[in-house]
Amino acid sequence: MPPKSATKKARQHKVNYGDLSSAAYEYKKGGKQSSKIPAGYTVDHSLSDQESQVYVHKENKHVIHAVRGTANAGDVVTDGHLLAGNLQNTARYKKESDKMKKIHAKY
């Protein structure tokens, strides 16, 4: 769940996190942008891939990191680690944590 400050800011920008989650499943690098992405937001393709996307509203300086859920066998393994309380030790968690550091550095 996003922090309260992020949720409040998203409401100000009329962002539906569910739509961005759905858009995360549709992402194709360099492909057509999903119609579910809110007005004013664009995909930062340099930080996005098929597992997570970064959406930026440059005018309002609002950034959203949307992480796709379970879509393949590798994700099911990650889900198992989540259930076992061991998510921080997975490659997917480490990858997304590194991506967050890049997002903070860039924006």
PDB file of C-alpha atoms in Angstrom:
ATOM      1  CA  MET A   1       0.000   0.000   0.000  1.00  0.00           C
ATOM      2  CA  PRO A   2       1.388   3.440  -0.899  1.00  0.00           C
ATOM      3  CA  PRO A   3       2.276   5.864   1.914  1.00  0.00           C
ATOM      4  CA  LYS A   4      -0.520   8.272   2.948  1.00  0.00           C
ATOM      5  CA  SER A   5       1.334  11.234   1.437  1.00  0.00           C
ATOM      6  CA  ALA A   6       1.562   9.454  -1.928  1.00  0.00           C
ATOM      7  CA  THR A   7      -2.127   8.511  -1.792  1.00  0.00           C
ATOM      8  CA  LYS A   8      -3.139  12.100  -1.004  1.00  0.00           C
ATOM      9  CA  LYS A   9      -0.949  13.423  -3.820  1.00  0.00           C
ATOM     10  CA  ALA A  10      -2.371  10.839  -6.209  1.00  0.00           C
ATOM     11  CA  ARG A  11      -5.922  11.927  -5.362  1.00  0.00           C
ATOM     12  CA  GLN A  12      -4.927  15.496  -6.179  1.00  0.00           C
ATOM     13  CA  HIS A  13      -3.811  14.253  -9.600  1.00  0.00           C
ATOM     14  CA  LYS A  14      -6.841  11.938  -9.997  1.00  0.00           C
ATOM     15  CA  VAL A  15      -4.775   8.776 -10.216  1.00  0.00           C
ATOM     16  CA  ASN A  16      -6.398   5.353 -10.015  1.00  0.00           C
ATOM     17  CA  TYR A  17      -3.730   2.920  -8.827  1.00  0.00           C
ATOM     18  CA  GLY A  18      -5.855   0.003 -10.054  1.00  0.00           C
ATOM     19  CA  ASP A  19      -5.673   1.359 -13.600  1.00  0.00           C
ATOM     20  CA  LEU A  20      -1.896   1.668 -13.357  1.00  0.00           C
ATOM     21  CA  SER A  21      -1.678  -1.873 -12.029  1.00  0.00           C
ATOM     22  CA  SER A  22      -3.670  -3.080 -15.033  1.00  0.00           C
ATOM     23  CA  ALA A  23      -1.479  -1.024 -17.364  1.00  0.00           C
ATOM     24  CA  ALA A  24       1.566  -2.755 -15.862  1.00  0.00           C
ATOM     25  CA  TYR A  25       0.369  -6.070 -17.318  1.00  0.00           C
ATOM     26  CA  GLU A  26       0.012  -4.505 -20.782  1.00  0.00           C
ATOM     27  CA  TYR A  27       3.410  -2.808 -20.938  1.00  0.00           C
ATOM     28  CA  LYS A  28       5.613  -3.435 -23.951  1.00  0.00           C
ATOM     29  CA  LYS A  29       8.880  -1.493 -23.998  1.00  0.00           C
ATOM     30  CA  GLY A  30       8.645   1.271 -26.562  1.00  0.00           C
ATOM     31  CA  GLY A  31       5.127   0.169 -27.488  1.00  0.00           C
ATOM     32  CA  LYS A  32       1.819   1.988 -27.447  1.00  0.00           C
ATOM     33  CA  GLN A  33       1.008   3.523 -24.076  1.00  0.00           C
ATOM     34  CA  SER A  34      -2.034   2.025 -22.318  1.00  0.00           C
ATOM     35  CA  SER A  35      -5.246   4.046 -22.366  1.00  0.00           C
ATOM     36  CA  LYS A  36      -5.434   3.379 -18.596  1.00  0.00           C
ATOM     37  CA  ILE A  37      -2.586   5.787 -17.846  1.00  0.00           C
ATOM     38  CA  PRO A  38      -4.027   9.022 -16.409  1.00  0.00           C
ATOM     39  CA  ALA A  39      -3.887  12.244 -18.414  1.00  0.00           C
ATOM     40  CA  GLY A  40      -0.599  14.078 -18.038  1.00  0.00           C
ATOM     41  CA  TYR A  41       1.425  10.980 -17.150  1.00  0.00           C
ATOM     42  CA  THR A  42       3.997   9.364 -19.404  1.00  0.00           C
ATOM     43  CA  VAL A  43       6.048   6.199 -19.084  1.00  0.00           C
ATOM     44  CA  ASP A  44       9.728   6.611 -18.311  1.00  0.00           C
ATOM     45  CA  HIS A  45      10.921   3.820 -20.619  1.00  0.00           C
ATOM     46  CA  SER A  46      14.489   4.087 -19.312  1.00  0.00           C
ATOM     47  CA  LEU A  47      13.296   2.839 -15.903  1.00  0.00           C
ATOM     48  CA  SER A  48      10.425   0.604 -17.030  1.00  0.00           C
ATOM     49  CA  ASP A  49      10.297  -3.032 -18.049  1.00  0.00           C
ATOM     50  CA  GLN A  50       7.690  -5.800 -18.186  1.00  0.00           C
ATOM     51  CA  GLU A  51       7.759  -6.282 -14.400  1.00  0.00           C
ATOM     52  CA  SER A  52       7.332  -2.655 -13.347  1.00  0.00           C
ATOM     53  CA  GLN A  53       6.790   0.726 -14.869  1.00  0.00           C
ATOM     54  CA  VAL A  54       7.549   4.282 -13.857  1.00  0.00           C
ATOM     55  CA  TYR A  55       4.891   6.880 -14.651  1.00  0.00           C
ATOM     56  CA  VAL A  56       5.805  10.564 -14.486  1.00  0.00           C
ATOM     57  CA  HIS A  57       3.689  13.706 -14.432  1.00  0.00           C
ATOM     58  CA  LYS A  58       6.394  16.229 -15.285  1.00  0.00           C
ATOM     59  CA  GLU A  59       4.259  19.309 -14.698  1.00  0.00           C
ATOM     60  CA  ASN A  60       3.277  18.247 -11.169  1.00  0.00           C
ATOM     61  CA  LYS A  61       6.542  16.391 -10.450  1.00  0.00           C
ATOM     62  CA  HIS A  62       4.626  13.279  -9.405  1.00  0.00           C
ATOM     63  CA  VAL A  63       6.183   9.858  -9.971  1.00  0.00           C
ATOM     64  CA  ILE A  64       4.508   6.455  -9.587  1.00  0.00           C
ATOM     65  CA  HIS A  65       6.333   3.112  -9.562  1.00  0.00           C
ATOM     66  CA  ALA A  66       3.763   0.451 -10.550  1.00  0.00           C
ATOM     67  CA  VAL A  67       4.846  -3.148  -9.994  1.00  0.00           C
ATOM     68  CA  ARG A  68       3.068  -5.878 -11.947  1.00  0.00           C
ATOM     69  CA  GLY A  69       1.713  -8.765  -9.927  1.00  0.00           C
ATOM     70  CA  THR A  70       1.773 -12.476 -10.705  1.00  0.00           C
ATOM     71  CA  ALA A  71       1.977 -13.209 -14.435  1.00  0.00           C
ATOM     72  CA  ASN A  72       4.365 -16.169 -14.851  1.00  0.00           C
ATOM     73  CA  ALA A  73       5.974 -19.117 -13.068  1.00  0.00           C
ATOM     74  CA  GLY A  74       8.823 -16.986 -11.731  1.00  0.00           C
ATOM     75  CA  ASP A  75       6.268 -14.702 -10.097  1.00  0.00           C
ATOM     76  CA  VAL A  76       4.656 -17.718  -8.418  1.00  0.00           C
ATOM     77  CA  VAL A  77       8.031 -18.563  -6.852  1.00  0.00           C
ATOM     78  CA  THR A  78       8.286 -14.960  -5.609  1.00  0.00           C
ATOM     79  CA  ASP A  79       4.743 -15.277  -4.216  1.00  0.00           C
ATOM     80  CA  GLY A  80       5.884 -18.333  -2.258  1.00  0.00           C
ATOM     81  CA  HIS A  81       8.703 -16.307  -0.712  1.00  0.00           C
ATOM     82  CA  LEU A  82       6.185 -13.587   0.133  1.00  0.00           C
ATOM     83  CA  LEU A  83       3.985 -16.104   1.940  1.00  0.00           C
ATOM     84  CA  ALA A  84       6.992 -17.442   3.824  1.00  0.00           C
ATOM     85  CA  GLY A  85       8.015 -13.931   4.922  1.00  0.00           C
ATOM     86  CA  ASN A  86      11.175 -14.122   2.849  1.00  0.00           C
ATOM     87  CA  LEU A  87      10.415 -11.617   0.068  1.00  0.00           C
ATOM     88  CA  GLN A  88      13.484  -9.426   0.725  1.00  0.00           C
ATOM     89  CA  ASN A  89      15.753 -12.284  -0.335  1.00  0.00           C
ATOM     90  CA  THR A  90      14.269 -12.673  -3.821  1.00  0.00           C
ATOM     91  CA  ALA A  91      15.848 -11.392  -7.031  1.00  0.00           C
ATOM     92  CA  ARG A  92      12.612  -9.592  -7.938  1.00  0.00           C
ATOM     93  CA  TYR A  93      12.553  -7.684  -4.645  1.00  0.00           C
ATOM     94  CA  LYS A  94      16.203  -6.709  -5.005  1.00  0.00           C
ATOM     95  CA  LYS A  95      15.634  -5.590  -8.604  1.00  0.00           C
ATOM     96  CA  GLU A  96      12.682  -3.376  -7.653  1.00  0.00           C
ATOM     97  CA  SER A  97      14.547  -1.995  -4.646  1.00  0.00           C
ATOM     98  CA  ASP A  98      17.439  -1.025  -6.935  1.00  0.00           C
ATOM     99  CA  LYS A  99      14.957   0.541  -9.351  1.00  0.00           C
ATOM    100  CA  MET A 100      13.505   2.645  -6.508  1.00  0.00           C
ATOM    101  CA  LYS A 101      16.979   3.998  -5.796  1.00  0.00           C
ATOM    102  CA  LYS A 102      17.326   4.966  -9.480  1.00  0.00           C
ATOM    103  CA  ILE A 103      13.917   6.657  -9.419  1.00  0.00           C
ATOM    104  CA  HIS A 104      14.876   8.694  -6.352  1.00  0.00           C
ATOM    105  CA  ALA A 105      18.169   9.672  -7.941  1.00  0.00           C
ATOM    106  CA  LYS A 106      16.527  10.746 -11.196  1.00  0.00           C
ATOM    107  CA  TYR A 107      13.481  12.537  -9.801  1.00  0.00           C
TER     108      TYR A 107
END
